[in-house]
C-alpha positions as MATLAB code, in Angstrom:
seq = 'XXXXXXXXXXXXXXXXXXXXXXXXXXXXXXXXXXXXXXXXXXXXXXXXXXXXXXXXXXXXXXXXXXXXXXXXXXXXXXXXXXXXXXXXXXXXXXXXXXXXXXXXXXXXXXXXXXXXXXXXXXXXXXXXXXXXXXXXXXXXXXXXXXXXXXXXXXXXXX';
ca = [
     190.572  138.350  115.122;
     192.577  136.031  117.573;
     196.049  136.019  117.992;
     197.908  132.849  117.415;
     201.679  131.876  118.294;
     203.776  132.271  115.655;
     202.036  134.811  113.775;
     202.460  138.723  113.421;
     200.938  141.062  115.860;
     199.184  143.741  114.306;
     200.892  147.378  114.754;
     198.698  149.445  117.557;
     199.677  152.747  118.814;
     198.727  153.326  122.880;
     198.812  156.745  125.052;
     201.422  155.598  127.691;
     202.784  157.069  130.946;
     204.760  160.176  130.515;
     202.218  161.551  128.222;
     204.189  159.804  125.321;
     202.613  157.262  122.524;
     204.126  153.675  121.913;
     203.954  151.719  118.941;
     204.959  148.345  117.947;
     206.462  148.886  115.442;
     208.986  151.429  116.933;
     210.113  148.410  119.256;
     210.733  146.549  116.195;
     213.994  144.854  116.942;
     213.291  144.275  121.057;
     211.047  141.465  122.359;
     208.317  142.914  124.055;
     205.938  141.845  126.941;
     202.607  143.045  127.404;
     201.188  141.921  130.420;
     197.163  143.166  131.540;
     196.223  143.448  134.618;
     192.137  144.659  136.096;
     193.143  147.417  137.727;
     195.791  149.961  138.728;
     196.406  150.085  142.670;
     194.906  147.074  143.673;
     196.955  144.426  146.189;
     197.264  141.775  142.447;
     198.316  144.399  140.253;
     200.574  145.666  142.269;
     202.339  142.181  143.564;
     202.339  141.308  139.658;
     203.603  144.934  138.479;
     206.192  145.127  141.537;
     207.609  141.364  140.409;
     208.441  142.586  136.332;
     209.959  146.087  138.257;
     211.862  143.667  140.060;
     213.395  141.750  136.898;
     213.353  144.949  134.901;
     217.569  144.316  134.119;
     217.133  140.984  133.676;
     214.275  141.818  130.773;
     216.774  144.519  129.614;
     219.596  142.129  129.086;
     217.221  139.981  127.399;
     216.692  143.141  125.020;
     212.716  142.603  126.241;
     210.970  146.047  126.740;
     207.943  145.084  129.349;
     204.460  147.349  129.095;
     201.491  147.225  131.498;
     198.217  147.448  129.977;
     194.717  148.465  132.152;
     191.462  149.972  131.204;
     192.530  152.525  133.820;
     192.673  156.331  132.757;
     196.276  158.104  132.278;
     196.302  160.015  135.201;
     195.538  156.681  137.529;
     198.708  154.841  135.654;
     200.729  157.685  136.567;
     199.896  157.861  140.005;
     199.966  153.630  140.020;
     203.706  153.964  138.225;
     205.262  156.882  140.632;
     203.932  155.191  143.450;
     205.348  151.855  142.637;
     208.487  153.311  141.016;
     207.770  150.957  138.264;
     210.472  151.404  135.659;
     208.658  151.098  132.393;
     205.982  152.228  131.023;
     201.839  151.329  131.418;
     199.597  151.962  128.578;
     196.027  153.999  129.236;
     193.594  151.824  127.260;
     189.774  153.016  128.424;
     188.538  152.981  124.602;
     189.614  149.004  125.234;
     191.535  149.040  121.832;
     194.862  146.924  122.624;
     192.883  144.778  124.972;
     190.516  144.090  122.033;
     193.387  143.351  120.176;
     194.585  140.564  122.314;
     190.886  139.212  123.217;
     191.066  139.837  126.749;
     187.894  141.440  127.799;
     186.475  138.826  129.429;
     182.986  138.334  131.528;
     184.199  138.069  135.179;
     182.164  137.866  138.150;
     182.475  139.888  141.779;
     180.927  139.184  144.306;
     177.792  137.606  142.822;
     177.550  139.829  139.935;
     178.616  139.431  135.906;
     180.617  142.395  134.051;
     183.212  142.720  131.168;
     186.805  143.400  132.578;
     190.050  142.387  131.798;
     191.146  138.506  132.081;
     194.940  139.070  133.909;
     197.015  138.035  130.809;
     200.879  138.187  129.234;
     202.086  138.242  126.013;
     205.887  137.697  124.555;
     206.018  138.934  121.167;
     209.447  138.133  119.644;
     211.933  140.431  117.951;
     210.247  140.413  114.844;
     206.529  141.275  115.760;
     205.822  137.506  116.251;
     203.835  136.260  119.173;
     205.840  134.066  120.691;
     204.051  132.775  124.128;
     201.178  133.767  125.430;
     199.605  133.165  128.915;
     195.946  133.729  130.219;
     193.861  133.632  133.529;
     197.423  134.428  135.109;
     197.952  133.460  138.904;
     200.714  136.151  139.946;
     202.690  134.120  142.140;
     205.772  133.396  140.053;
     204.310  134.453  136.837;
     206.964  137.539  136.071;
     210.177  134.520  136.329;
     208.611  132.118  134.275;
     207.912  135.658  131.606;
     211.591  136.279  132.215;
     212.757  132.455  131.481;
     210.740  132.455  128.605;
     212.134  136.293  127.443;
     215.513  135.019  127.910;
     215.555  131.411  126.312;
     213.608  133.401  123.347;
     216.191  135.818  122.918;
     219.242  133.196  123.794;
     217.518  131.253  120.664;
     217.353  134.745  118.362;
];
């Protein structure tokens, strides 16, 4: 199943930091951005994961709740959040199910050799469950403002 923009995300439950579970459809009323990134602790994910930290208020006042999404195990989100001080939450996906959901398993290849891992992606999904925007092979460099302008001219339009 691919996602397409204007159409309702399917609910998902994930395991998130803090032990706790998130579901769309709890944030039901709040955009939400969903951003994944390879893998926790590396110098990309953390440039990309300190620049949303960085906006955090900004994505609050847009009433835009931002998730992190990596193949990594919970215990290596925790450590990758506390060390960070990122200031919302990162989903533990190693069964692959959200990023399944969003089709972003892709075949990547490192250093001469071809394996399955996750294609850096971000995802606005409106206040209604909607996907709004939608952005793929990410470059980090400015990528959490342009999610921000996006989040806010969404929710200026709501």
């Amino acid at each position: 199943m691919t996602l397409a923009i204007g159409q309702p995300v399917p609910d998902f439950s994930a395991t998130v930091t803090g032990d706790t579970v998130v579901s769309l459809a709890a944030l039901a009323g709040r955009q939400v951005v969903i951003y994944f990134y390879p893998k926790a602790s590396t110098p990309g994910c953390t440039t990309e994961g300190g620049d949303f930290r960085d906006r955090k208020a900004e994505f609050d006042a847009a009433n835009t709740v931002i998730l992190g999404v990596s193949r990594d195990g919970l215990r290596a989100q925790e450590n990758f959040k506390a060390k960070q001080a990122f200031n919302f939450e990162l989903i533990s996906d190693k069964d692959e199910e959200v990023c399944r959901l969003f089709d972003v398993i892709k075949l990547k290849k490192l250093y001469g050799k071809e394996h399955l891992g996750i294609e850096r992606s971000t995802f606005l999904i409106d206040a209604d469950g909607k996907l709004a925007r939608e952005w793929r092979g990410v470059k980090v460099k400015g990528h959490a403002q342009e999610v921000l302008e996006a989040a806010q001219a969404l929710h200026a339009a709501h």
